[in-house]
Short mmCIF file of C-alpha atoms in Angstrom, two decimals:
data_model
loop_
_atom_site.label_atom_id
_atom_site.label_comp_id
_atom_site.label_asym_id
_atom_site.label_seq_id
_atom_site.Cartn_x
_atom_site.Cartn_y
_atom_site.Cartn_z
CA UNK B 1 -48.31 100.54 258.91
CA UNK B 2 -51.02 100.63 256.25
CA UNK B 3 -53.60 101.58 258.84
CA UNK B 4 -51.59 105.03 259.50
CA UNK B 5 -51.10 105.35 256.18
CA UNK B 6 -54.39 105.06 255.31
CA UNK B 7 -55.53 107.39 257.89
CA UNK B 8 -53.36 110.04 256.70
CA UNK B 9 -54.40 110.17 253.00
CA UNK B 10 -58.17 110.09 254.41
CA UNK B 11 -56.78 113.51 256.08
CA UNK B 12 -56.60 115.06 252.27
CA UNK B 13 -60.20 114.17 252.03
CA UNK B 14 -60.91 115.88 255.24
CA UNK B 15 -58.98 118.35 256.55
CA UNK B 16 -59.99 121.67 258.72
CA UNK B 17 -59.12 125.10 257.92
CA UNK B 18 -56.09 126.70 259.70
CA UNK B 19 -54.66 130.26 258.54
CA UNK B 20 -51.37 131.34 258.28
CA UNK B 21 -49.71 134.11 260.25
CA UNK B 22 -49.48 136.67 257.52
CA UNK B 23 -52.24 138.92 256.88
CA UNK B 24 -53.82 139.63 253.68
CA UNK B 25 -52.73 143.17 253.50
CA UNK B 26 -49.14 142.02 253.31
CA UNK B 27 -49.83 140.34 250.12
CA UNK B 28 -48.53 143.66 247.74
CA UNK B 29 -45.78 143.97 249.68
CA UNK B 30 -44.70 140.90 248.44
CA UNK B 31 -42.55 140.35 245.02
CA UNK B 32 -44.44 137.32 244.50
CA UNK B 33 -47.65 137.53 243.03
CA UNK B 34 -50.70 135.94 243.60
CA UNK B 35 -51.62 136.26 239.65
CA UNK B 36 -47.89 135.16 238.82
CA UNK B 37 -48.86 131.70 240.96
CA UNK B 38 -52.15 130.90 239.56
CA UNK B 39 -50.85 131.47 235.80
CA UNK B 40 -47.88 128.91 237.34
CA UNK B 41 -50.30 126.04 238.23
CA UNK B 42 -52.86 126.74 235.12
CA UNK B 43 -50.07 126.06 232.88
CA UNK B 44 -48.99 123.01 234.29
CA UNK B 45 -50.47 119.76 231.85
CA UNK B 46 -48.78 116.74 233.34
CA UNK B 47 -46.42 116.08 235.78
CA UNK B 48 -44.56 112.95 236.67
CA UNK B 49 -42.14 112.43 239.76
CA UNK B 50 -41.25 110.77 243.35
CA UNK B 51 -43.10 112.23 246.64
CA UNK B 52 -42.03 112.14 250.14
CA UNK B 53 -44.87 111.76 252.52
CA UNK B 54 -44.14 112.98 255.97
CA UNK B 55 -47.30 112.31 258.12
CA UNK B 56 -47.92 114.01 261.84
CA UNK B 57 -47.47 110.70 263.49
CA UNK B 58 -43.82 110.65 262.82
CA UNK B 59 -43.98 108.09 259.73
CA UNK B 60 -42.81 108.58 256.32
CA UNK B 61 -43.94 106.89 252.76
CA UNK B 62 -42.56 107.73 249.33
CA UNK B 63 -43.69 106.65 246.17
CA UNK B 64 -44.66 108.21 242.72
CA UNK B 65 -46.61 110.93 241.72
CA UNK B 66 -48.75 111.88 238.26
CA UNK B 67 -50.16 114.39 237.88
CA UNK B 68 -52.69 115.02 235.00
CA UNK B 69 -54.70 118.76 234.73
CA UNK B 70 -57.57 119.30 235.29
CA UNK B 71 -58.70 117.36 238.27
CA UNK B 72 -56.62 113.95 237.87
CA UNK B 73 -53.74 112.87 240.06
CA UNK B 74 -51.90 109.51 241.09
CA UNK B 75 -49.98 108.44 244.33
CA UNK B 76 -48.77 104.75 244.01
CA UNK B 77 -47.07 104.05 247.22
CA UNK B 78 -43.85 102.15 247.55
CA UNK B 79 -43.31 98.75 249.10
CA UNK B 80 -47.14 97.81 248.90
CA UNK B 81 -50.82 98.42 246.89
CA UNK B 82 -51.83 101.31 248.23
CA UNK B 83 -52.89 103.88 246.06
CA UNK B 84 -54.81 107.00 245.69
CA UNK B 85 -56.73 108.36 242.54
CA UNK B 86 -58.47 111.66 241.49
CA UNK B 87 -60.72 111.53 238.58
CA UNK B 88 -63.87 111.95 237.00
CA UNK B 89 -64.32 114.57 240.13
CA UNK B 90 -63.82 112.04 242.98
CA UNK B 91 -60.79 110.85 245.13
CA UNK B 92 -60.48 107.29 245.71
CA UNK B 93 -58.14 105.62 248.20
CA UNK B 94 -57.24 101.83 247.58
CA UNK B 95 -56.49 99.90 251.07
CA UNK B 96 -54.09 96.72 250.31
CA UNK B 97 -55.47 95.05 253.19
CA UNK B 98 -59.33 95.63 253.37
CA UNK B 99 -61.63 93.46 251.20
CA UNK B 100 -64.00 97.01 251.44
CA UNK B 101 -64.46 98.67 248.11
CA UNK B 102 -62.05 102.37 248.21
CA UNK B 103 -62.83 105.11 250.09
CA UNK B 104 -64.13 108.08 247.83
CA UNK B 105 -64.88 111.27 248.83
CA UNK B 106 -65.93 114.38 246.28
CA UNK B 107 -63.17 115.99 244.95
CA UNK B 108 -64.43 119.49 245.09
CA UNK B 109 -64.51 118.47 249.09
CA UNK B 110 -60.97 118.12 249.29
CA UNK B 111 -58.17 120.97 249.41
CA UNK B 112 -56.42 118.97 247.16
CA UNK B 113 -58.88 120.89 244.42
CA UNK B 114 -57.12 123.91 245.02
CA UNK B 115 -54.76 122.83 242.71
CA UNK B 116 -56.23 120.23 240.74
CA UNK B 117 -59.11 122.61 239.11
CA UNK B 118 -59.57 123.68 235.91
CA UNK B 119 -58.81 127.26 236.15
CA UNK B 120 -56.57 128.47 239.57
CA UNK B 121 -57.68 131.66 240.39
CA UNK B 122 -55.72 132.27 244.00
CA UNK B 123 -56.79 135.94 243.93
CA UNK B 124 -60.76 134.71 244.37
CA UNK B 125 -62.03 136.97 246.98
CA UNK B 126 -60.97 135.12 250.29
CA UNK B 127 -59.38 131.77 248.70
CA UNK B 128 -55.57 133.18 250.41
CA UNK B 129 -55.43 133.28 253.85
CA UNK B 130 -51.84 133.94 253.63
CA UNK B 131 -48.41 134.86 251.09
CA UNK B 132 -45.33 134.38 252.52
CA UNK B 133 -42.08 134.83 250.99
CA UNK B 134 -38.96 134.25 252.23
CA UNK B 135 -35.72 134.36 250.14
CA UNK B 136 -36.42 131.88 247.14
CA UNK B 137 -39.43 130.28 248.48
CA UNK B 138 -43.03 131.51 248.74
CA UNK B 139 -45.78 129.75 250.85
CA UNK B 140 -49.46 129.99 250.17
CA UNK B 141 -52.29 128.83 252.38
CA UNK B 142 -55.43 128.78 250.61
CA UNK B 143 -58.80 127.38 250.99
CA UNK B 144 -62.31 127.47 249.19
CA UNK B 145 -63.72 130.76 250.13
CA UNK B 146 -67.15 129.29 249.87
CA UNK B 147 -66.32 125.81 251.67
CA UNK B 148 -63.69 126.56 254.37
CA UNK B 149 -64.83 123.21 256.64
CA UNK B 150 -63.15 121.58 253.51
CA UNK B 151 -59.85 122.48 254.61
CA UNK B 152 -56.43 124.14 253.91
CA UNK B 153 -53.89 123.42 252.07
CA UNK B 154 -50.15 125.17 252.10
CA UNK B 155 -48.65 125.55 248.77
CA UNK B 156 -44.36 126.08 249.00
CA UNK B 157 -43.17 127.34 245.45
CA UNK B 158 -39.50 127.29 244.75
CA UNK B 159 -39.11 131.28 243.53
CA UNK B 160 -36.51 131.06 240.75
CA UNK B 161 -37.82 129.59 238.44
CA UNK B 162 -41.45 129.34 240.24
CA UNK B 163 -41.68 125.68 240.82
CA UNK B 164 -43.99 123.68 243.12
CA UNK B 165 -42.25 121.13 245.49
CA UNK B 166 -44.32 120.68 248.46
CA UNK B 167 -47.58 121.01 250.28
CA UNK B 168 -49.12 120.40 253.31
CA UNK B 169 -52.90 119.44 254.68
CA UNK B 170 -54.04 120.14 257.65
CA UNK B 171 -56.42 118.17 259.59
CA UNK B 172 -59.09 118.84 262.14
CA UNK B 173 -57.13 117.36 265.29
CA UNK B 174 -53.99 120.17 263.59
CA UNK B 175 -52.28 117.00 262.54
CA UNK B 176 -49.90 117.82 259.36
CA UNK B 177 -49.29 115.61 255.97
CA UNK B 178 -46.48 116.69 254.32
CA UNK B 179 -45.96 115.88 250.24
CA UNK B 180 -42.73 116.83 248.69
CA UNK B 181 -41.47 116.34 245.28
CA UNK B 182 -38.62 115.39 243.25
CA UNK B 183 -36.93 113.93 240.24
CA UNK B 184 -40.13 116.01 238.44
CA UNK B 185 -40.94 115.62 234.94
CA UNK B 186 -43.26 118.29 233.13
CA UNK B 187 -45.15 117.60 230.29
CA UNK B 188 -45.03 114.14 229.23
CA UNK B 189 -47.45 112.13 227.74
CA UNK B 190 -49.21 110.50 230.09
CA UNK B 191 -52.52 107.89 229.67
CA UNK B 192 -56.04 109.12 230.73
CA UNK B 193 -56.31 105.30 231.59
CA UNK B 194 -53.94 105.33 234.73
CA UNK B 195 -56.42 107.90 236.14
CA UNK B 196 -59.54 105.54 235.69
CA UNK B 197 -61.12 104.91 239.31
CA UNK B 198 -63.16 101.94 237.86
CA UNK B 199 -61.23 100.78 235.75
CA UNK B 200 -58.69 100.21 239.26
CA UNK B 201 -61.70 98.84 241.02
CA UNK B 202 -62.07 95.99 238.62
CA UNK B 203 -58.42 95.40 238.37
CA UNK B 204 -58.58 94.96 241.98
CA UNK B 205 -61.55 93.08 242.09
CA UNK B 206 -59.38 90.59 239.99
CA UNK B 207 -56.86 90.45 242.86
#
């Protein structure tokens, strides 16, 4: 249903901050570090793939995924229109079925930023609210240390090699939005123009 849908990428825009059950001093304990994660995501350029979307109300989407640092991203949605954007420092979400221009919201308002910003710094004073690592897989949870009514988002890393594969937003009512990833491409060449928030607004103007 595209109204679900909908509803559950406006949760990326505004989720509420929830903290994982490890504590900070656990962190050097840990074999993964949080300098070892940040130099991870600042040295991804592109990425190209298929997501998984996994929302709280039971209902799942798929679709594809680009990813373009800093600060641009891509999630076409199988099966209809719908489509979100991150550029130019908003997010934009394109509804199929409303005649309403998209929904934008800043992006520096969304924990989506957390990995979409120029320069990842995870060990910021009070960004991790929690490492955990268990076999080959390390979760994150991590919010703007300045901003925490923006929301949390939990980063899961694949350990060997460090890859990212999935994250999670959690909104204010503690509902869950699940992304995963696969068939992932690094590094391709991919158009600024496919990013372009309104350059899609006229396109769909055109509709």
């Amino acid at each position: 249903m595209i109204l679900n849908r909908r509803n559950m990428i406006a949760g990326l825009a505004a989720a509420a901050p929830v903290l994982a059950a490890s504590s900070l001093p656990a962190l050097a304990q840990q074999q993964v570090s949080l300098d070892q994660i940040s130099a991870y995501l600042n040295g991804l350029q592109t990425v190209e793939g298929q997501f998984t979307q996994a929302n709280s109300d039971g209902s799942r989407s798929s679709g594809t995924i680009y990813i373009k640092r800093p600060g641009r991203l891509r999630f076409e949605y199988a099966g209809d229109d719908t489509l979100m954007l991150a550029s130019g420092g908003q997010l934009a979400i394109f509804d199929p079925r409303s005649n309403l221009p998209p929904d934008r919201y800043p992006l520096n308002q969304t924990p989506l930023n957390i990995i979409l910003e120029r320069n990842v710094d995870l060990s910021r004073r009070n960004m991790v609210r929690g490492l955990q690592v268990q076999g080959d897989r390390a979760t994150v949870t991590a919010q703007d240390p300045d901003h925490p009514e923006y929301g949390s988002i939990e980063l899961v890393f694949a350990t060997n090699p460090m890859t990212l594969w999935q994250w999670t937003v959690i909104d204010q009512a503690g509902g869950r939005t699940t992304v995963s990833l696969s068939q992932i491409r690094l590094g391709g060449q991919l158009s600024d123009s496919i990013f372009n928030i309104e350059s899609e607004m006229r396109r769909w103007e055109r509709r």
